Short mmCIF file of C-alpha atoms and ligand atoms in Angstrom, two decimals:
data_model
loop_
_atom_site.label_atom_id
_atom_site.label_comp_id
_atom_site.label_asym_id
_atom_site.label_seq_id
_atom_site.Cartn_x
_atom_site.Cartn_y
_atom_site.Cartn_z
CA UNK A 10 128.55 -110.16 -43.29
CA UNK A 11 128.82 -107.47 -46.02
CA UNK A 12 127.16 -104.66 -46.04
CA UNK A 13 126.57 -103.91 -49.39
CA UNK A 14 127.53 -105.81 -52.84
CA UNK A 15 130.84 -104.93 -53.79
CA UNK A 16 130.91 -102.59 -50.30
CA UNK A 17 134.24 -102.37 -48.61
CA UNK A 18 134.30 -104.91 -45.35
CA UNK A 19 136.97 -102.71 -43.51
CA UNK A 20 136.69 -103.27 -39.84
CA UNK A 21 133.29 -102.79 -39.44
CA UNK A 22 129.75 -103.21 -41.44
CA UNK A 23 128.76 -100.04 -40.24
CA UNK A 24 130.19 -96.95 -37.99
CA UNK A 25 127.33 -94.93 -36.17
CA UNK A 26 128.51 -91.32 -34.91
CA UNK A 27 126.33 -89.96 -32.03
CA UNK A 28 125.14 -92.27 -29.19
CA UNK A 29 122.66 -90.00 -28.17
CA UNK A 30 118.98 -90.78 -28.94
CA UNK A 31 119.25 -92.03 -32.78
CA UNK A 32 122.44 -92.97 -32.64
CA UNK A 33 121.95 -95.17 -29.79
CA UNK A 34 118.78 -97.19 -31.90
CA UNK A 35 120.87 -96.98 -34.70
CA UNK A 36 123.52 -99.42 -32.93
CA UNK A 37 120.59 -101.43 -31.19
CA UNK A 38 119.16 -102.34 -35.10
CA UNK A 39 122.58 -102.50 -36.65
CA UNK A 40 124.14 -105.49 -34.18
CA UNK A 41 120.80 -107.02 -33.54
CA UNK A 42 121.14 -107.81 -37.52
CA UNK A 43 124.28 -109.20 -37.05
CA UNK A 44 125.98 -106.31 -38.58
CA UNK A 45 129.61 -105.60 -36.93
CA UNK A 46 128.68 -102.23 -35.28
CA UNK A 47 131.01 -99.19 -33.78
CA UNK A 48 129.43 -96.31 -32.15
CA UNK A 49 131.16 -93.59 -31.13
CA UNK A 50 129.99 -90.93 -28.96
CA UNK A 51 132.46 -87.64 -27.73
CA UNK A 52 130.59 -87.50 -24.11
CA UNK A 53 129.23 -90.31 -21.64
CA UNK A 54 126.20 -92.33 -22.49
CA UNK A 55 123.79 -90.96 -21.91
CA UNK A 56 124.70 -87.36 -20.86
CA UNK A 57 122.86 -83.92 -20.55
CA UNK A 58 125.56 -81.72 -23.48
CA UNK A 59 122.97 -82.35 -26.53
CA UNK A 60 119.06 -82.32 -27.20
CA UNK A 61 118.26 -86.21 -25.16
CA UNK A 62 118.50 -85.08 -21.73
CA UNK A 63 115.76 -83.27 -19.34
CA UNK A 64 113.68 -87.09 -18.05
CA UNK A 65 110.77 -86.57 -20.49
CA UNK A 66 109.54 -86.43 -23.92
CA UNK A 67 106.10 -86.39 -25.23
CA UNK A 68 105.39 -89.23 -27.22
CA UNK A 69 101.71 -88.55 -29.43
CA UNK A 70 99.83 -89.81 -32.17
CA UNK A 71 98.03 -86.99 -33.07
CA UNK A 72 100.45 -85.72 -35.00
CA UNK A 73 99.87 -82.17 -35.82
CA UNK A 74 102.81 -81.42 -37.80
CA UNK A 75 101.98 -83.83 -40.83
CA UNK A 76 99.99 -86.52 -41.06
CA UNK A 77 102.31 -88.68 -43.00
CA UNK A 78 104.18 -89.60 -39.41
CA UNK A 79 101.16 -91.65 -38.61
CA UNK A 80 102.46 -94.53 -39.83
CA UNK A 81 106.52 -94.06 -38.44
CA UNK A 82 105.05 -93.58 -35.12
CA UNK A 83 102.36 -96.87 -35.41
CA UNK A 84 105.74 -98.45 -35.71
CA UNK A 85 107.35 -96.29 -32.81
CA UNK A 86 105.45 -97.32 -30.34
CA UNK A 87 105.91 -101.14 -31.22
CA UNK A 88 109.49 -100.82 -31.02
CA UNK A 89 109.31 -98.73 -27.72
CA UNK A 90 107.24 -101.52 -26.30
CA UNK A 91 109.40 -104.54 -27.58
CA UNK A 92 112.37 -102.48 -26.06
CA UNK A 93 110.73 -102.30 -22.65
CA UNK A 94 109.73 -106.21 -22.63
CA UNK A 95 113.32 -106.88 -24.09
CA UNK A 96 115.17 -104.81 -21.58
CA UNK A 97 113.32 -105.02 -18.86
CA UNK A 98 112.73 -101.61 -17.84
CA UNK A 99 109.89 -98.80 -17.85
CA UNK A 100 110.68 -96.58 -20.79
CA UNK A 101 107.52 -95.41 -21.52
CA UNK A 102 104.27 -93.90 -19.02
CA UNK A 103 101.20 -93.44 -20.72
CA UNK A 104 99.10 -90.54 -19.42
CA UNK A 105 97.11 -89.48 -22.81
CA UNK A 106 97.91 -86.17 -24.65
CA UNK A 107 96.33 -82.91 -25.21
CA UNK A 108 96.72 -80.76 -28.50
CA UNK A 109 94.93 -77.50 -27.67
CA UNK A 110 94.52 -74.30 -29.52
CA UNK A 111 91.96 -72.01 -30.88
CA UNK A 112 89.74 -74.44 -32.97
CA UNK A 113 91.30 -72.46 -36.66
CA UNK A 114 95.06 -73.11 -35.30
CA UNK A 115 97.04 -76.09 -36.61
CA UNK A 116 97.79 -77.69 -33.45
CA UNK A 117 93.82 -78.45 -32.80
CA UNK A 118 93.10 -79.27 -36.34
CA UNK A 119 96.55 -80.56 -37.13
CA UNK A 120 95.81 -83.05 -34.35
CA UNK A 121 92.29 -83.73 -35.48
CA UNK A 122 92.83 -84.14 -39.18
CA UNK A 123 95.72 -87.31 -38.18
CA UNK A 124 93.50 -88.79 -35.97
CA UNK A 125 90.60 -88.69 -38.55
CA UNK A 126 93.08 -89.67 -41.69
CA UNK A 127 93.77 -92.72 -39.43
CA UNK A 128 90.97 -93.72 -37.09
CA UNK A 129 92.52 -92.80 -34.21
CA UNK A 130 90.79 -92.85 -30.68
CA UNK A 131 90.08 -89.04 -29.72
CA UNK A 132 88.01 -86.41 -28.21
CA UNK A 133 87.35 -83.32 -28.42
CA UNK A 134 86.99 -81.41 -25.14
CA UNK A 135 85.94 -77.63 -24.56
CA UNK A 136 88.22 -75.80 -22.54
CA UNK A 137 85.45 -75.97 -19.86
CA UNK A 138 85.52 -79.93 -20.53
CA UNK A 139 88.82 -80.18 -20.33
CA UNK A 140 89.36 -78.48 -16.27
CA UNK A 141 85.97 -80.48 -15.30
CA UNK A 142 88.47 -83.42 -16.40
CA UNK A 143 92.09 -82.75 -15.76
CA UNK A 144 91.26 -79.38 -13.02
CA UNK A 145 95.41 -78.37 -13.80
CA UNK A 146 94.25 -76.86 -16.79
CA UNK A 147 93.08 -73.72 -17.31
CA UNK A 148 93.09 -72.57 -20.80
CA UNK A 149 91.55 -69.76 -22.61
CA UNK A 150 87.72 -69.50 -22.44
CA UNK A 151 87.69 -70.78 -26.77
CA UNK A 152 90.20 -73.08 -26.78
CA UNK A 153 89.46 -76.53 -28.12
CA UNK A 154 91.42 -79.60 -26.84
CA UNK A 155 91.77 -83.15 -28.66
CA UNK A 156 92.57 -85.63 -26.27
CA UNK A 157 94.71 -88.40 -27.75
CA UNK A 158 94.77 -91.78 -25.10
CA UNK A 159 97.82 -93.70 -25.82
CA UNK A 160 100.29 -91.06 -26.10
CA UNK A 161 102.08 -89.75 -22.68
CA UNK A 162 105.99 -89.63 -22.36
CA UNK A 163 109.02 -91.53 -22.73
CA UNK A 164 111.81 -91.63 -20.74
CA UNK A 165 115.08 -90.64 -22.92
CA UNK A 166 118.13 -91.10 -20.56
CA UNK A 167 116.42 -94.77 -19.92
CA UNK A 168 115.51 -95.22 -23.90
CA UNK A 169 119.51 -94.39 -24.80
CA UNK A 170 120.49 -96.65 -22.00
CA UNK A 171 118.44 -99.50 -22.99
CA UNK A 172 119.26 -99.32 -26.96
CA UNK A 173 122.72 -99.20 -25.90
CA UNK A 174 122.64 -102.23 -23.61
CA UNK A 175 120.39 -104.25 -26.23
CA UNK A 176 123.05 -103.26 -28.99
CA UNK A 177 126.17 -104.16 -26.25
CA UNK A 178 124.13 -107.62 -25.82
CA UNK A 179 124.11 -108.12 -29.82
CA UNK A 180 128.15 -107.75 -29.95
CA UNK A 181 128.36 -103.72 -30.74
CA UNK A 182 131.22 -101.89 -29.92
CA UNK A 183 130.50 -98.79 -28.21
CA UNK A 184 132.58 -96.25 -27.04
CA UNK A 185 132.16 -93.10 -25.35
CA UNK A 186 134.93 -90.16 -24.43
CA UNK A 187 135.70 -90.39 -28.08
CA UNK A 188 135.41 -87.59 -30.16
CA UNK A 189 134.72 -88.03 -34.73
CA UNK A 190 136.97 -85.04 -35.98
CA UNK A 191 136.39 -86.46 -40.01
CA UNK A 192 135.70 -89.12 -42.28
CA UNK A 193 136.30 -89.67 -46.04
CA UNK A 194 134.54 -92.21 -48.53
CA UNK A 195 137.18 -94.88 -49.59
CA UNK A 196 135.95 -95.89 -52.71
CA UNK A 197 132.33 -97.64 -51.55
CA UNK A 198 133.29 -97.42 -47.70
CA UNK A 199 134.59 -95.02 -45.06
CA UNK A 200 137.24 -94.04 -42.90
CA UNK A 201 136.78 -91.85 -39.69
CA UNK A 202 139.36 -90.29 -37.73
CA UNK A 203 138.66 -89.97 -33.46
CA UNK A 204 140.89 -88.08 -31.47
CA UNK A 205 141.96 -92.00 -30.54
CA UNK A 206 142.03 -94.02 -33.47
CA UNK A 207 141.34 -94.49 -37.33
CA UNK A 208 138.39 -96.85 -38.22
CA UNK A 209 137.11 -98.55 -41.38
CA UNK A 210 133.32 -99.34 -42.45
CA UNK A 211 131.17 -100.28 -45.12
CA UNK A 212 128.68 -97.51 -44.21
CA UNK A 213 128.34 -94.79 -41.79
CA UNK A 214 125.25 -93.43 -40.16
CA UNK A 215 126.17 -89.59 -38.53
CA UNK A 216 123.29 -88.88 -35.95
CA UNK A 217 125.59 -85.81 -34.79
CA UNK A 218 122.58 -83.78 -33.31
CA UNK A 219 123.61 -80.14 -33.00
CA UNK A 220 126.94 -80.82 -34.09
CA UNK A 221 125.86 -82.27 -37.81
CA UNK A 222 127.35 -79.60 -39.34
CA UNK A 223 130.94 -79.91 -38.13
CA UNK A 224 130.68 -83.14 -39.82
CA UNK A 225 128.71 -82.40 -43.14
CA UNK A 226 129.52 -78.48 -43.31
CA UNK A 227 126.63 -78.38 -46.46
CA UNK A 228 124.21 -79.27 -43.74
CA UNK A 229 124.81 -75.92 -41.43
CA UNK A 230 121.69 -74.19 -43.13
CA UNK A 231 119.64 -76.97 -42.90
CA UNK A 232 120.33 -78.19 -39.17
CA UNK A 233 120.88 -75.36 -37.21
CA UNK A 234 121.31 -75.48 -33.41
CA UNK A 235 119.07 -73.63 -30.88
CA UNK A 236 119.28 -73.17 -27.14
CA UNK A 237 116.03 -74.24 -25.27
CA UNK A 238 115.38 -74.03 -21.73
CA UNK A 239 113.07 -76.36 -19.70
CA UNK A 240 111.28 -75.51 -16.40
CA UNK A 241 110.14 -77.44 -13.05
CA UNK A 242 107.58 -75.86 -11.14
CA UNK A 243 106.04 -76.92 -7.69
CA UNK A 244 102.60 -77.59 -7.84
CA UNK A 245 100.71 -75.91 -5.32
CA UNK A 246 97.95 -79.10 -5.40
CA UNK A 247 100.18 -81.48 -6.12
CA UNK A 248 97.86 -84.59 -6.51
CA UNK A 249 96.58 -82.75 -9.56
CA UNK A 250 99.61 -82.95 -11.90
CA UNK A 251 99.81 -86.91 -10.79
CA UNK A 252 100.91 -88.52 -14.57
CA UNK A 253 97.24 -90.42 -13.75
CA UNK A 254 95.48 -86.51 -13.40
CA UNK A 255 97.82 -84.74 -15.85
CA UNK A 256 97.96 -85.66 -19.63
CA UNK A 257 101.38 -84.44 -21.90
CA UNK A 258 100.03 -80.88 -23.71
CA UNK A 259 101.00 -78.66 -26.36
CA UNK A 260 99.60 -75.80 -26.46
CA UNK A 261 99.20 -72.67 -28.92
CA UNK A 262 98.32 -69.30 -26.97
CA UNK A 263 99.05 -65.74 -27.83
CA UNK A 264 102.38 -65.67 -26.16
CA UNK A 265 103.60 -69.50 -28.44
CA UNK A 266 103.76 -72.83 -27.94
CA UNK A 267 104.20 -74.48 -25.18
CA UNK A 268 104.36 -78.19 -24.29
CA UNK A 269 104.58 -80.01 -20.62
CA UNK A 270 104.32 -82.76 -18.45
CA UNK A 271 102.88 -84.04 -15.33
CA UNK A 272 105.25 -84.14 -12.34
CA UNK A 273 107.92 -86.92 -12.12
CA UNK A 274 111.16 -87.50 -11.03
CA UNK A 275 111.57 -83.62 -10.36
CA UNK A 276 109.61 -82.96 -8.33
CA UNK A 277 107.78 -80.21 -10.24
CA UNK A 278 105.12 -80.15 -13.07
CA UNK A 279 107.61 -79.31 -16.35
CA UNK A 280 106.97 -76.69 -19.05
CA UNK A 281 109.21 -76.28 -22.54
CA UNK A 282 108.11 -73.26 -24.75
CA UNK A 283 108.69 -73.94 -28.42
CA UNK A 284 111.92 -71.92 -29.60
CA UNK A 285 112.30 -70.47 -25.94
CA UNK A 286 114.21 -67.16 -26.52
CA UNK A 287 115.05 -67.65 -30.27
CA UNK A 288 118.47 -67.95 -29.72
CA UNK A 289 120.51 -69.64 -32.41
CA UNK A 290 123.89 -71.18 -30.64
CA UNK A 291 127.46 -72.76 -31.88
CA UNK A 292 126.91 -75.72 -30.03
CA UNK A 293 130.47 -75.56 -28.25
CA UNK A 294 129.90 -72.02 -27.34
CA UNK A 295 126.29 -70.99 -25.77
CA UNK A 296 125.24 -69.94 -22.07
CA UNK A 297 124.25 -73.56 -20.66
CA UNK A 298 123.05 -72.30 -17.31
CA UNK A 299 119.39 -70.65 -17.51
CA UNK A 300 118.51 -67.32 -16.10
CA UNK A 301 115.94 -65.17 -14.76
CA UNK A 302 115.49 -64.15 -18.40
CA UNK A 303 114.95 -67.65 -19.38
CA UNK A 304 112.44 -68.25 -16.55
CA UNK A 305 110.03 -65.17 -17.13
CA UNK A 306 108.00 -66.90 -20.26
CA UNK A 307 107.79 -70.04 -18.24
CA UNK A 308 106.55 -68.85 -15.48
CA UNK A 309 103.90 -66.59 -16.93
CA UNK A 310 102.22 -69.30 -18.68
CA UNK A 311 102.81 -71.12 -15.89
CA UNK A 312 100.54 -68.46 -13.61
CA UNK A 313 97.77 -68.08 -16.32
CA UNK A 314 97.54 -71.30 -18.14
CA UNK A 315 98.47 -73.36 -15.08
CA UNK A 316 98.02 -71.40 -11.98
CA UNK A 317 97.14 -74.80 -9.38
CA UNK A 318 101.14 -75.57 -10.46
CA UNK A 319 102.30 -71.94 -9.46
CA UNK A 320 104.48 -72.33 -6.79
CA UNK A 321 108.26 -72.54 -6.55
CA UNK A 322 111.52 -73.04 -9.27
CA UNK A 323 112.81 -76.64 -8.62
CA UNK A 324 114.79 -76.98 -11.58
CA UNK A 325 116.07 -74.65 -14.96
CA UNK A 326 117.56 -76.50 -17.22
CA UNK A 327 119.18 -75.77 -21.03
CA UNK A 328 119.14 -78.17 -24.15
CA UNK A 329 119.40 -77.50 -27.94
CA UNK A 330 117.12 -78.59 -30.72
CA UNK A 331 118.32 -78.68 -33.93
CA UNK A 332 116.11 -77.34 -36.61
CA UNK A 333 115.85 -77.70 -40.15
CA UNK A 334 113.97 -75.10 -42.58
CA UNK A 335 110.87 -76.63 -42.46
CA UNK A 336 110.91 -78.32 -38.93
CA UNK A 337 110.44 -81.70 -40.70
CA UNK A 338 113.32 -84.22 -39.84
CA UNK A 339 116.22 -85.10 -41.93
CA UNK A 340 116.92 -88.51 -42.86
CA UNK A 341 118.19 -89.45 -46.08
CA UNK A 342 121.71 -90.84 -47.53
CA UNK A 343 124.11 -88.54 -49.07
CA UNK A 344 123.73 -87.88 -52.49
CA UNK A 345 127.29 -88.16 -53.39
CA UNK A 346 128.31 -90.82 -50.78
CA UNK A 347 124.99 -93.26 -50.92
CA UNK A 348 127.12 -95.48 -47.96
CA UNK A 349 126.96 -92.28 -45.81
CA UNK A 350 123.32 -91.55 -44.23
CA UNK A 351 122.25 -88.78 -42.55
CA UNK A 352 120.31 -88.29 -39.77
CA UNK A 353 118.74 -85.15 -37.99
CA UNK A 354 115.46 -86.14 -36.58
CA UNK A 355 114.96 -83.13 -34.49
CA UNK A 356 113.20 -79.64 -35.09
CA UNK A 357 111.85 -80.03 -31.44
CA UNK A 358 109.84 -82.88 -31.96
CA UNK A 359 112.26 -85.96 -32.73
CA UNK A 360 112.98 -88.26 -29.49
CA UNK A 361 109.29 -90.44 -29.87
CA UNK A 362 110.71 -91.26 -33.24
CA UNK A 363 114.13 -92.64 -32.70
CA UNK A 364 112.68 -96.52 -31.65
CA UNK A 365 111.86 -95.97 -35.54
CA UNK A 366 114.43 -93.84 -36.89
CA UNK A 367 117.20 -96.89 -35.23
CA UNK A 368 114.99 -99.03 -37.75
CA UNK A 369 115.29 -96.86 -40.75
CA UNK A 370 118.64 -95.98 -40.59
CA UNK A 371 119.82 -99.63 -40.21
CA UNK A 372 117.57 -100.66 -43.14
CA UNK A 373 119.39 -97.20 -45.10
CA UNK A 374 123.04 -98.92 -43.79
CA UNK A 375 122.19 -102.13 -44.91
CA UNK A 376 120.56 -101.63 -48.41
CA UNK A 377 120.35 -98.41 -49.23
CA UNK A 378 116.63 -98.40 -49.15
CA UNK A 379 113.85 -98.48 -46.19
CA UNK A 380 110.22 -100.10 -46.44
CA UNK A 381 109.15 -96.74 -44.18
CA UNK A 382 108.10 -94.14 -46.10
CA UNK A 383 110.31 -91.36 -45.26
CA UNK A 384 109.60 -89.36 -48.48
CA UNK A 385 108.60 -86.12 -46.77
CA UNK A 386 112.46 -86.19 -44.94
CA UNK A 387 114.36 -86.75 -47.82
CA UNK A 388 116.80 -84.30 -48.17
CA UNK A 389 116.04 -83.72 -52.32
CA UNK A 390 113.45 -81.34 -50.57
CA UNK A 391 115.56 -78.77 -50.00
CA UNK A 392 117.61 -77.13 -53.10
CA UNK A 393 119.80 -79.40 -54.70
CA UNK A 394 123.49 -78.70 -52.75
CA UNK A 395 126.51 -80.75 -53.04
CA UNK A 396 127.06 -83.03 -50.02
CA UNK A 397 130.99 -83.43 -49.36
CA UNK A 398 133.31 -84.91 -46.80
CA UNK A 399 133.77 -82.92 -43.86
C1 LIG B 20 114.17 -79.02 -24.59
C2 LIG B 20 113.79 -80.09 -25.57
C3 LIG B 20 112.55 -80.68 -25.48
C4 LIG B 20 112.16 -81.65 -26.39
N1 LIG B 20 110.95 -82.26 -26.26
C5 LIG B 20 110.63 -83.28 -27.08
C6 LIG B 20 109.45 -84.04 -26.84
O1 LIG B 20 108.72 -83.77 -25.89
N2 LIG B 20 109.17 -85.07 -27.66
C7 LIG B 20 109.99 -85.40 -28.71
O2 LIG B 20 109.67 -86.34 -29.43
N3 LIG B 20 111.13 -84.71 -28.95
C8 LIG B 20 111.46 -83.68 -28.16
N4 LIG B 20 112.62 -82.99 -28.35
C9 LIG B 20 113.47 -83.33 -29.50
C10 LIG B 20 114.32 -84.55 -29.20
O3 LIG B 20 114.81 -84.52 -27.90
C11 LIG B 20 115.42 -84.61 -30.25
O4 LIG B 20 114.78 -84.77 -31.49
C12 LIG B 20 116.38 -85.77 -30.02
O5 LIG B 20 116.88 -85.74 -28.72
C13 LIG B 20 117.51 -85.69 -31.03
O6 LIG B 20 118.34 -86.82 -30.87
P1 LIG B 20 119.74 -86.87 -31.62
O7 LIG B 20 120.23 -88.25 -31.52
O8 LIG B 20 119.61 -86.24 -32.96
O9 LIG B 20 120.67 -85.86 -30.78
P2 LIG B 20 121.51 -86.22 -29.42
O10 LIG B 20 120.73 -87.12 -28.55
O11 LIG B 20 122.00 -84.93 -28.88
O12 LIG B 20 122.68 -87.07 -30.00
C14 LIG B 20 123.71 -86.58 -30.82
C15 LIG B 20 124.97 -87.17 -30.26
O13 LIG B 20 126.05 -86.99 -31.16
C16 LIG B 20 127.20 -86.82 -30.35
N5 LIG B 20 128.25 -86.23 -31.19
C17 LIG B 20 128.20 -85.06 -31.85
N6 LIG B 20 129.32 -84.84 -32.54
C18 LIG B 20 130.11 -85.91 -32.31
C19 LIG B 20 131.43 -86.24 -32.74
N7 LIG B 20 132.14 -85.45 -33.54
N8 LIG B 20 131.96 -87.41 -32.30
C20 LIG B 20 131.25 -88.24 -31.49
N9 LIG B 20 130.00 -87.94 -31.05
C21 LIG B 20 129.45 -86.80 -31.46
C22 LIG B 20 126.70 -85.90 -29.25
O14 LIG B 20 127.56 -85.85 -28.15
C23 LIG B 20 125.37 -86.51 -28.96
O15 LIG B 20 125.42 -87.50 -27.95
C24 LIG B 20 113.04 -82.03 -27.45
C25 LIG B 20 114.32 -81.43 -27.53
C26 LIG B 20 114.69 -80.49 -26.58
C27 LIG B 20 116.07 -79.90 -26.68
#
C-alpha cells in the first residue's frame, strides 16, 4: 500500500523513530492500517533512559492547561480502553482527580472552565471538604479543589508494551538496541541511517523525546530537555493513600506545583514537583541518580501538604520532560519535508495523550492531514524557522 500519491514505496510505508510512549502508538496505528511499519528504538522496550518510565501517569479531563485538549483526550480515553479490551491487560486505574489551588490560580479555574466548556462531571470541594473526603489531604486553609471522576492514572511501561505487542500482532517490525544517527528526504520519501542498517520509507514519524533535537537540530529551542525527579514515600496510615481513598492531584502552593498518586506498585504514595530543580540537561550527559538535594522539596510538601504519608524514602527516581516554549505539545509535519512529522508531546503533561497522538500521527503519515484538531500544536506557532535534515 502507498503511502502517499506519487510517495516513494522504499522498504517501508512509514519509519517511526522512538518506541517510547508515542512512538510505540504510532507503530500500533500505522500496522493496524495495514501500513508496512519499522520502529526503531536505541534502548529496550520499554526502558527507564527517557520521560515513559516511573509506573504512573495522571490521566485527567479537566484540563487546566487549555481547553482545546478536551476533545484529544474524549478520544484518549477510548483508545486507552479499546487497548485494554484488545490486549488484555489493565492499563488504566481510575481513582478520580483533584486540581487544587487558590480559587484565582489557573489550575482551579483552568480545571473548572474545561469542565464547564464541556459538561463535564465535577465538584468543587473546600479544602475542609476535600480531608472530610479523601483524610490524605491536607491543603491550605483557602484552597479550592475540583474533583474530576473518570480521570486517575495509566500505567506507561504496560501502555508501551501493549501498543507494541498490538503493532507486532498487525505485522510491524520493531526493533530495539538500534540507534537513528540521520535521515535525509529522497525526493518524496526518506532514508535513515542506524548504527546497523540503512532503511527506506514513504514517511517518517520522529517521536525522539529528549533527544528530538539531535535529529531536527532547528527544534533544540523549542524541545528542550529537563531532569525531573520523582519520589515514593511510606505512608504512615497506609489504608488512606489506597488508589480507592486517594485521587491523582496537582496542586499549586507557594513553594510550585506538584502532582501525585496514590500508592501502587512501590510501595509508597508518589510525589513529582513540576520542573523539580530547574535543571536543563544534554540528555546523554545529566546526573541520573537523585540526591538529598533532589529529595528536600519532596519531602517538605510531603510533611505539610501530606503529613498522614510522612514516613520513610522507598524510592528516588530521575526522568526528563521535554519542554517546548509554551508547554503546549508539538505535533505537526515539517514544513520543508511534509513526509517527515514531528512529534514532541511532552512539556510534563504528554503520556495520557499518546493513545491519541499514535492516532494523529498515523493519520499525519498517511495523508498528510488529521480529522483532530491539533491547531494549537502546530509548529507555525512559533517563529517561522527553517526545518532541515539532521
Ligand atoms: C517525571 C515525569 C512525570 C510525568 N508525569 C506525567 C503525568 O502524570 N501525566 C502525563 O500525561 N504525562 C506525564 N509526563 C510526561 C510524559 O511522560 C511524556 O509526555 C511522555 O513520556 C513523552 O513520550 P515520548 O514518546 O515523547 O518520549 P519517550 O517515551 O522518552 O520516547 C522517546 C524514545 O525515543 C528514543 N530515541 C531517541 N533518540 C533515538 C534515536 N536516535 N534512535 C532510536 N531511538 C531514539 C528514546 O530512547 C525513547 O525511547 C511526565 C514526565 C516525566 C518525566
Amino acid at each position: 500500500m502507498a503511502t502517499r500519491s506519487g510517495g516513494s514505496l522504499g522498504v517501508y510505508d512509514a519509519i517511526v523513530v522512538g518506541v517510547g510512549g508515542m512512538g510505540s502508538a504510532a507503530c500500533y496505528h500505522l500496522a493496524r492500517r495495514g501500513l508496512r511499519t519499522l520502529g526503531l528504538e536505541r534502548f529496550d522496550i520499554p526502558h527507564t533512559m527517557g520521560s515513559s518510565h516511573g509506573i504512573t501517569r495522571i490521566i485527567r479531563l479537566a484540563y487546566y492547561e487549555h481547553p482545546s485538549y478536551v476533545p484529544l483526550l474524549l478520544r484518549a480515553f477510548q483508545l486507552w480502553e479499546e487497548l485494554e479490551r484488545e490486549s488484555g491487560r489493565h492499563l488504566l486505574e481510575v481513582t478520580g482527580t483533584i486540581d487544587a489551588s487558590g480559587p484565582d490560580e489557573i489550575v482551579f479555574t483552568g480545571a473548572l472552565a474545561a469542565c464547564e466548556q464541556f459538561g463535564l462531571a465535577h465538584e468543587v470541594l473546600t479544602s475542609a471538604e476535600l480531608t472530610a473526603r479523601y483524610p490524605g489531604y491536607r491543603l491550605p486553609a483557602d484552597h479550592l479543589a475540583l474533583l474530576q471522576p473518570r480521570g486517575g492514572f495509566l500505567l506507561p511501561e504496560r501502555c508501551i508494551s501493549a501498543h507494541v505487542g498490538g503493532a507486532l500482532a498487525a505485522g510491524a517490525d520493531i526493533r530495539a538496541r538500534e540507534r537513528v544517527l540521520g535521515w535525509e528526504p529522497t525526493g518524496d520519501g526518506v532514508r535513515v541511517t542506524t548504527d546497523r542498517g540503512i532503511y527506506e520509507a514513504g514517511s517518517l514519524v520522529l517521536a525522539a523525546g529528549a533527544w528530538m533535537a539531535s535529529l531536527v537540530p532547528e527544534l533544540a529551542s523549542l524541545a528542550e530537555p529537563e531532569r525531573q525527579v520523582l519520589g515514593w514515600f511510606a505512608p504512615l496510615q497506609p489504608a488512606l493513600f489506597a488508589p480507592e481513598r486517594f485521587p491523582v492531584f496537582n496542586l499549586t502552593v507557594p513553594e510550585g506545583r506538584y502532582y501525585g498518586f496514590p500508592q501502587y506498585d512501590v510501595p509508597g504514595f508518589k510525589i513529582g514537583l513540576y520542573h523539580h530543580l530547574e535543571e536543563r540537561v544534554d540528555p546523554d550527559e545529566f546526573q541520573r541518580e537523585a540526591s538529598a538535594v533532589d529529595e528536600a522539596p519532596l519531602r517538605e510538601a510531603v510533611a505539610r501538604y501530606f503529613p498522614a504519608a510522612n514516613g520513610p524514602t522507598m524510592a528516588l527516581r530521575t526522568c526528563m520532560f521535554t519542554n517546548t516554549p509554551d508547554e503546549h505539545f508539538i505535533l505537526d509535519v515539517l514544513p520543508e519535508y511534509p513526509q517527515v512529522v514531528v512529534a514532541s508531546p511532552c512539556s510534563g503533561h504528554g503520556f495520557k495523550f499518546a493513545s491519541v497522538i499514535g492516532e494523529v500521527l498515523a493519520d499525519l503519515a498517511h495523508s498528510g492531514e488529521t480529522r483532530h484538531d491539533i491547531e494549537l500544536l502546530r509548529l507555525r506557532r512559533f517563529a517561522e524557522k527553517s526545518i532541515s535534515a539532521s
